[in-house]
Amino acid sequence: KNEVEQSPQNLTAQEGEFITINCSYSVGISALHWLQQHPGGGIVSLFMLSSGKKKHGRLIATINIQEKHSSLHITASHPRDSAVYICAVTSLIQGAQKLVFGQGTRLTINP
Amino acid sequence: DAGITQSPRHKVTETGTPVTLRCHQTENHRYMYWYRQDPGHGLRLIHYSYGVKDTDKGEVSDGYSVSRSKTEDFLLTLESATSSQTSVYFCAVKEAGQGTDTQYFGPGTRLTVL
């Protein structure tokens, strides 16, 4: 079983819809990261959070440490949001030097 | 932008040939990483470096070696490439210190081994 699990693996929605991507983890962590990868593109860090909620534009990331769960929300989704979203954690066991990655969620927003 | 470049960006090679991928950074980040990304597996750590001449293995290190003789360069070598090493390779960097867990990724190298 992977230490970091994302759901869904694939998500297709219409422009304007509210999007939620989930991440569950099974290890103790010091931080959780959300990353974005556009088709054929590089990987960009969106958020790093260890508690509560962070917001950047239309993107909101939340984390519940007790439940070992995080969500990434996109409000008023747009076709340019189409990308793979990757959850990763800094595991207390492996240390701050390494990230443990989920397998990613492929999001497609249709106009 | 953490000033990371990878070369080459694309490479096609034949089984059994040696291949070296280069990661170059301009901002003196202490930590450097090599990952491979494959469908169904996500990103997996091959090797990482925590300083000049200081490296350690990741979860998929078999068949790969690395070297870091300068802060700015981290080389990944496939001594004898195999078809199972066809993948997209990403380099990443990270600063040292508390609260600096964020890694910054290079643009990737697409390697095809025929």
XYZ file of N, CA, C and O in Angstrom, chain B residues 13-112:
400
model
N 18.461 6.463 -27.271
C 19.691 5.701 -27.268
C 19.375 4.221 -27.412
O 18.211 3.816 -27.388
N 20.424 3.439 -27.543
C 20.218 1.994 -27.714
C 20.597 1.245 -26.448
O 21.455 1.687 -25.658
N 19.965 0.112 -26.270
C 20.273 -0.738 -25.119
C 21.762 -1.028 -25.047
O 22.397 -1.312 -26.062
N 22.315 -0.896 -23.843
C 23.710 -1.215 -23.612
C 24.649 -0.032 -23.701
O 25.826 -0.152 -23.333
N 24.168 1.101 -24.153
C 25.038 2.279 -24.266
C 25.007 3.081 -22.963
O 24.003 3.081 -22.257
N 26.107 3.764 -22.643
C 26.092 4.626 -21.452
C 25.412 5.953 -21.763
O 25.482 6.463 -22.884
N 24.736 6.491 -20.757
C 24.027 7.768 -20.917
C 24.275 8.608 -19.667
O 24.225 8.089 -18.549
N 24.549 9.882 -19.868
C 24.686 10.802 -18.738
C 23.743 11.978 -18.924
O 23.724 12.613 -19.980
N 22.957 12.220 -17.876
C 22.061 13.368 -17.847
C 22.637 14.389 -16.875
O 23.148 14.030 -15.813
N 22.480 15.658 -17.243
C 23.054 16.715 -16.419
C 21.959 17.605 -15.852
O 21.011 17.964 -16.557
N 22.124 17.955 -14.587
C 21.268 18.930 -13.941
C 22.164 20.076 -13.473
O 23.167 19.833 -12.781
N 21.790 21.279 -13.829
C 22.581 22.453 -13.485
C 21.705 23.481 -12.785
O 20.604 23.777 -13.250
N 22.180 24.009 -11.649
C 21.432 25.029 -10.911
C 22.325 26.235 -10.681
O 23.548 26.129 -10.628
N 21.698 27.378 -10.543
C 22.452 28.624 -10.437
C 22.323 29.294 -9.075
O 22.888 30.364 -8.859
N 21.585 28.673 -8.132
C 21.288 29.375 -6.877
C 21.867 28.698 -5.646
O 21.392 28.922 -4.540
N 22.858 27.840 -5.830
C 23.605 27.257 -4.707
C 22.749 26.494 -3.709
O 23.027 26.495 -2.500
N 21.704 25.839 -4.202
C 20.904 25.000 -3.313
C 21.730 23.804 -2.869
O 22.476 23.212 -3.649
N 21.581 23.454 -1.597
C 22.402 22.376 -1.047
C 21.968 21.000 -1.555
O 22.783 20.160 -1.886
N 20.655 20.779 -1.564
C 20.159 19.448 -1.918
C 19.787 19.401 -3.401
O 19.162 20.311 -3.930
N 20.143 18.285 -4.036
C 19.745 18.029 -5.413
C 19.256 16.597 -5.536
O 19.761 15.710 -4.838
N 18.284 16.392 -6.418
C 17.599 15.107 -6.518
C 17.446 14.703 -7.981
O 17.263 15.548 -8.851
N 17.465 13.399 -8.193
C 17.055 12.843 -9.475
C 15.863 11.920 -9.256
O 15.904 11.022 -8.413
N 14.792 12.174 -10.035
C 13.587 11.349 -10.011
C 13.336 10.800 -11.409
O 13.722 11.389 -12.398
N 12.606 9.712 -11.435
C 12.015 9.266 -12.683
C 10.503 9.246 -12.529
O 9.975 9.007 -11.432
N 9.826 9.534 -13.633
C 8.365 9.568 -13.617
C 7.831 8.632 -14.677
O 8.122 8.796 -15.864
N 7.048 7.670 -14.247
C 6.487 6.668 -15.148
C 4.995 6.542 -14.901
O 4.546 6.668 -13.753
N 4.221 6.272 -15.943
C 2.777 6.081 -15.761
C 2.501 5.010 -14.722
O 3.099 3.936 -14.732
N 1.579 5.312 -13.810
C 1.200 4.337 -12.794
C 2.097 4.300 -11.583
O 1.782 3.633 -10.598
N 3.226 5.009 -11.643
C 4.161 4.990 -10.515
C 4.375 6.358 -9.905
O 4.902 6.470 -8.815
N 4.030 7.402 -10.579
C 4.327 8.718 -10.035
C 5.817 8.987 -10.034
O 6.600 8.351 -10.745
N 6.228 9.913 -9.224
C 7.641 10.280 -9.120
C 8.348 9.365 -8.126
O 7.881 9.179 -7.001
N 9.477 8.840 -8.538
C 10.254 7.968 -7.667
C 11.689 8.460 -7.595
O 12.302 8.784 -8.618
N 12.238 8.475 -6.392
C 13.569 9.007 -6.156
C 14.631 7.995 -6.575
O 14.606 6.840 -6.147
N 15.580 8.456 -7.376
C 16.675 7.592 -7.825
C 17.883 7.765 -6.896
O 18.375 6.804 -6.291
N 18.401 8.962 -6.830
C 19.503 9.332 -5.949
C 19.314 10.773 -5.531
O 18.636 11.546 -6.222
N 19.951 11.156 -4.447
C 19.974 12.551 -4.096
C 21.337 12.927 -3.524
O 22.140 12.058 -3.174
N 21.590 14.207 -3.450
C 22.855 14.720 -2.945
C 22.581 15.790 -1.893
O 21.697 16.639 -2.068
N 23.346 15.730 -0.814
C 23.205 16.723 0.253
C 24.442 17.605 0.382
O 24.627 18.295 1.386
N 25.281 17.572 -0.646
C 26.457 18.432 -0.701
C 27.421 17.899 -1.731
O 27.242 16.799 -2.279
N 28.468 18.676 -1.990
C 29.478 18.243 -2.954
C 30.088 16.922 -2.491
O 30.493 16.787 -1.333
N 30.079 15.963 -3.381
C 30.607 14.616 -3.161
C 29.801 13.803 -2.143
O 30.205 12.695 -1.780
N 28.678 14.317 -1.667
C 27.824 13.602 -0.716
C 26.529 13.195 -1.409
O 25.707 14.055 -1.750
N 26.365 11.880 -1.603
C 25.169 11.393 -2.274
C 24.609 10.179 -1.535
O 25.314 9.541 -0.741
N 23.354 9.886 -1.815
C 22.723 8.721 -1.193
C 21.693 8.152 -2.153
O 21.212 8.847 -3.056
N 21.368 6.869 -1.933
C 20.454 6.187 -2.824
C 19.008 6.488 -2.482
O 18.656 6.709 -1.321
N 18.173 6.437 -3.527
C 16.741 6.503 -3.337
C 16.122 5.133 -3.505
O 16.801 4.114 -3.418
N 14.827 5.103 -3.779
C 14.115 3.829 -3.820
C 14.335 3.030 -5.101
O 14.084 1.827 -5.128
N 14.801 3.668 -6.180
C 14.986 2.962 -7.448
C 16.381 3.225 -8.004
O 16.559 3.618 -9.150
N 17.404 2.991 -7.214
C 18.770 3.366 -7.584
C 19.500 2.327 -8.443
O 20.534 2.652 -9.053
N 18.999 1.106 -8.508
C 19.712 0.062 -9.264
C 19.849 0.462 -10.730
O 18.889 0.829 -11.384
N 21.081 0.350 -11.249
C 21.347 0.675 -12.645
C 21.718 2.126 -12.874
O 21.980 2.519 -14.010
N 21.733 2.916 -11.807
C 22.062 4.342 -11.907
C 23.204 4.694 -10.961
O 23.306 4.133 -9.878
N 24.036 5.637 -11.383
C 25.025 6.227 -10.499
C 24.962 7.742 -10.659
O 24.437 8.245 -11.649
N 25.476 8.435 -9.646
C 25.450 9.900 -9.685
C 26.800 10.444 -9.255
O 27.607 9.763 -8.626
N 27.011 11.705 -9.618
C 28.193 12.400 -9.125
C 27.884 13.873 -8.967
O 27.095 14.445 -9.728
N 28.510 14.456 -7.954
C 28.361 15.891 -7.725
C 29.730 16.427 -7.297
O 30.094 16.393 -6.137
N 30.459 16.929 -8.263
C 31.793 17.457 -8.014
C 31.775 18.970 -7.795
O 32.752 19.542 -7.301
N 30.661 19.607 -8.165
C 30.480 21.044 -7.938
C 29.074 21.275 -7.406
O 28.165 20.494 -7.704
N 28.887 22.320 -6.635
C 27.570 22.604 -6.075
C 26.512 22.684 -7.150
O 25.385 22.208 -6.968
N 26.847 23.266 -8.286
C 25.835 23.566 -9.288
C 25.473 22.401 -10.206
O 24.467 22.483 -10.911
N 26.264 21.333 -10.228
C 26.009 20.253 -11.180
C 25.795 18.915 -10.494
O 26.558 18.524 -9.606
N 24.762 18.200 -10.954
C 24.446 16.863 -10.431
C 24.215 15.981 -11.654
O 23.290 16.224 -12.430
N 25.086 14.994 -11.828
C 25.037 14.146 -13.012
C 24.419 12.789 -12.673
O 24.739 12.190 -11.632
N 23.577 12.314 -13.563
C 22.981 10.984 -13.440
C 23.499 10.141 -14.601
O 23.355 10.537 -15.758
N 24.092 8.988 -14.289
C 24.656 8.124 -15.323
C 23.987 6.766 -15.323
O 23.814 6.151 -14.270
N 23.588 6.359 -16.517
C 23.139 5.000 -16.746
C 24.316 4.298 -17.410
O 24.663 4.594 -18.553
N 24.953 3.392 -16.689
C 26.194 2.787 -17.197
C 25.943 1.964 -18.453
O 26.740 1.954 -19.377
N 24.826 1.262 -18.473
C 24.461 0.426 -19.609
C 22.934 0.463 -19.707
O 22.253 -0.290 -19.016
N 22.432 1.355 -20.526
C 20.994 1.619 -20.548
C 20.179 0.378 -20.934
O 20.575 -0.408 -21.801
N 19.033 0.240 -20.283
C 18.091 -0.838 -20.607
C 16.732 -0.222 -20.959
O 16.438 0.913 -20.588
N 15.896 -0.993 -21.622
C 14.588 -0.473 -22.042
C 13.727 -0.082 -20.847
O 12.880 0.818 -20.944
N 13.962 -0.725 -19.702
C 13.181 -0.397 -18.500
C 13.547 0.983 -17.943
O 12.842 1.505 -17.060
N 14.612 1.570 -18.461
C 15.007 2.904 -18.028
C 14.450 4.002 -18.937
O 14.739 5.190 -18.724
N 13.652 3.607 -19.906
C 12.892 4.592 -20.676
C 11.936 5.295 -19.723
O 11.124 4.641 -19.055
N 12.035 6.615 -19.644
C 11.282 7.344 -18.650
C 11.477 8.843 -18.873
O 12.236 9.260 -19.742
N 10.776 9.620 -18.060
C 11.049 11.046 -17.976
C 11.785 11.284 -16.663
O 11.315 10.854 -15.596
N 12.931 11.943 -16.756
C 13.781 12.169 -15.593
C 13.709 13.635 -15.185
O 13.892 14.534 -16.004
N 13.438 13.834 -13.912
C 13.380 15.185 -13.371
C 14.463 15.378 -12.321
O 14.693 14.520 -11.469
N 15.096 16.523 -12.404
C 16.007 16.975 -11.367
C 15.239 17.952 -10.480
O 14.337 18.659 -10.940
N 15.589 17.995 -9.203
C 14.985 18.963 -8.291
C 16.053 19.454 -7.322
O 17.079 18.797 -7.109
N 15.793 20.633 -6.742
C 16.714 21.193 -5.760
C 15.931 21.642 -4.537
O 14.725 21.887 -4.602
N 16.631 21.776 -3.428
C 16.008 22.218 -2.185
C 17.065 22.900 -1.334
O 18.226 22.482 -1.298
N 16.617 23.902 -0.602
C 17.527 24.560 0.306
C 17.580 23.791 1.626
O 16.686 22.997 1.925
N 18.595 23.997 2.402
C 18.694 23.352 3.705
C 18.041 24.237 4.750
O 17.855 25.428 4.549
N 17.686 23.635 5.892
C 17.143 24.421 6.980
C 15.695 24.107 7.260
O 14.992 23.546 6.427
N 15.245 24.506 8.430
C 13.876 24.227 8.844
C 12.883 25.016 8.009
O 13.135 26.179 7.660
N 11.748 24.365 7.705
C 10.706 25.039 6.941
C 11.034 25.224 5.477
O 10.376 25.996 4.785
N 12.041 24.503 4.990
C 12.435 24.666 3.586
C 12.259 23.349 2.854
O 13.137 22.922 2.116
N 11.110 22.691 3.082
C 10.889 21.392 2.469
C 10.583 21.473 0.983
O 10.655 20.474 0.287
N 10.198 22.627 0.486
C 9.765 22.746 -0.902
C 10.909 22.427 -1.844
O 12.015 22.939 -1.700
N 10.614 21.554 -2.824
C 11.584 21.236 -3.860
C 11.173 21.946 -5.146
O 9.993 22.073 -5.454
N 12.160 22.377 -5.899
C 11.943 23.064 -7.169
C 12.481 22.167 -8.274
O 13.616 21.710 -8.210
N 11.633 21.966 -9.292
C 11.935 20.974 -10.304
C 12.447 21.595 -11.594
O 12.030 22.680 -12.001
N 13.325 20.856 -12.251
C 13.758 21.207 -13.583
C 12.724 20.819 -14.615
O 11.697 20.215 -14.281
N 12.977 21.113 -15.898
C 11.983 20.899 -16.948
C 11.843 19.447 -17.385
O 10.892 19.109 -18.091
N 12.756 18.582 -16.980
C 12.657 17.166 -17.329
C 13.458 16.798 -18.563
O 13.706 17.632 -19.448
N 13.867 15.516 -18.597
C 14.546 14.927 -19.757
C 13.796 13.668 -20.138
O 13.620 12.779 -19.312
N 13.370 13.614 -21.388
C 12.675 12.414 -21.869
C 13.701 11.493 -22.498
O 14.322 11.846 -23.501
N 13.893 10.318 -21.899
C 14.873 9.342 -22.378
C 14.164 8.117 -22.927
O 13.311 7.533 -22.250
N 14.524 7.752 -24.129
C 13.991 6.542 -24.750
C 15.142 5.596 -25.032
O 16.120 5.978 -25.691
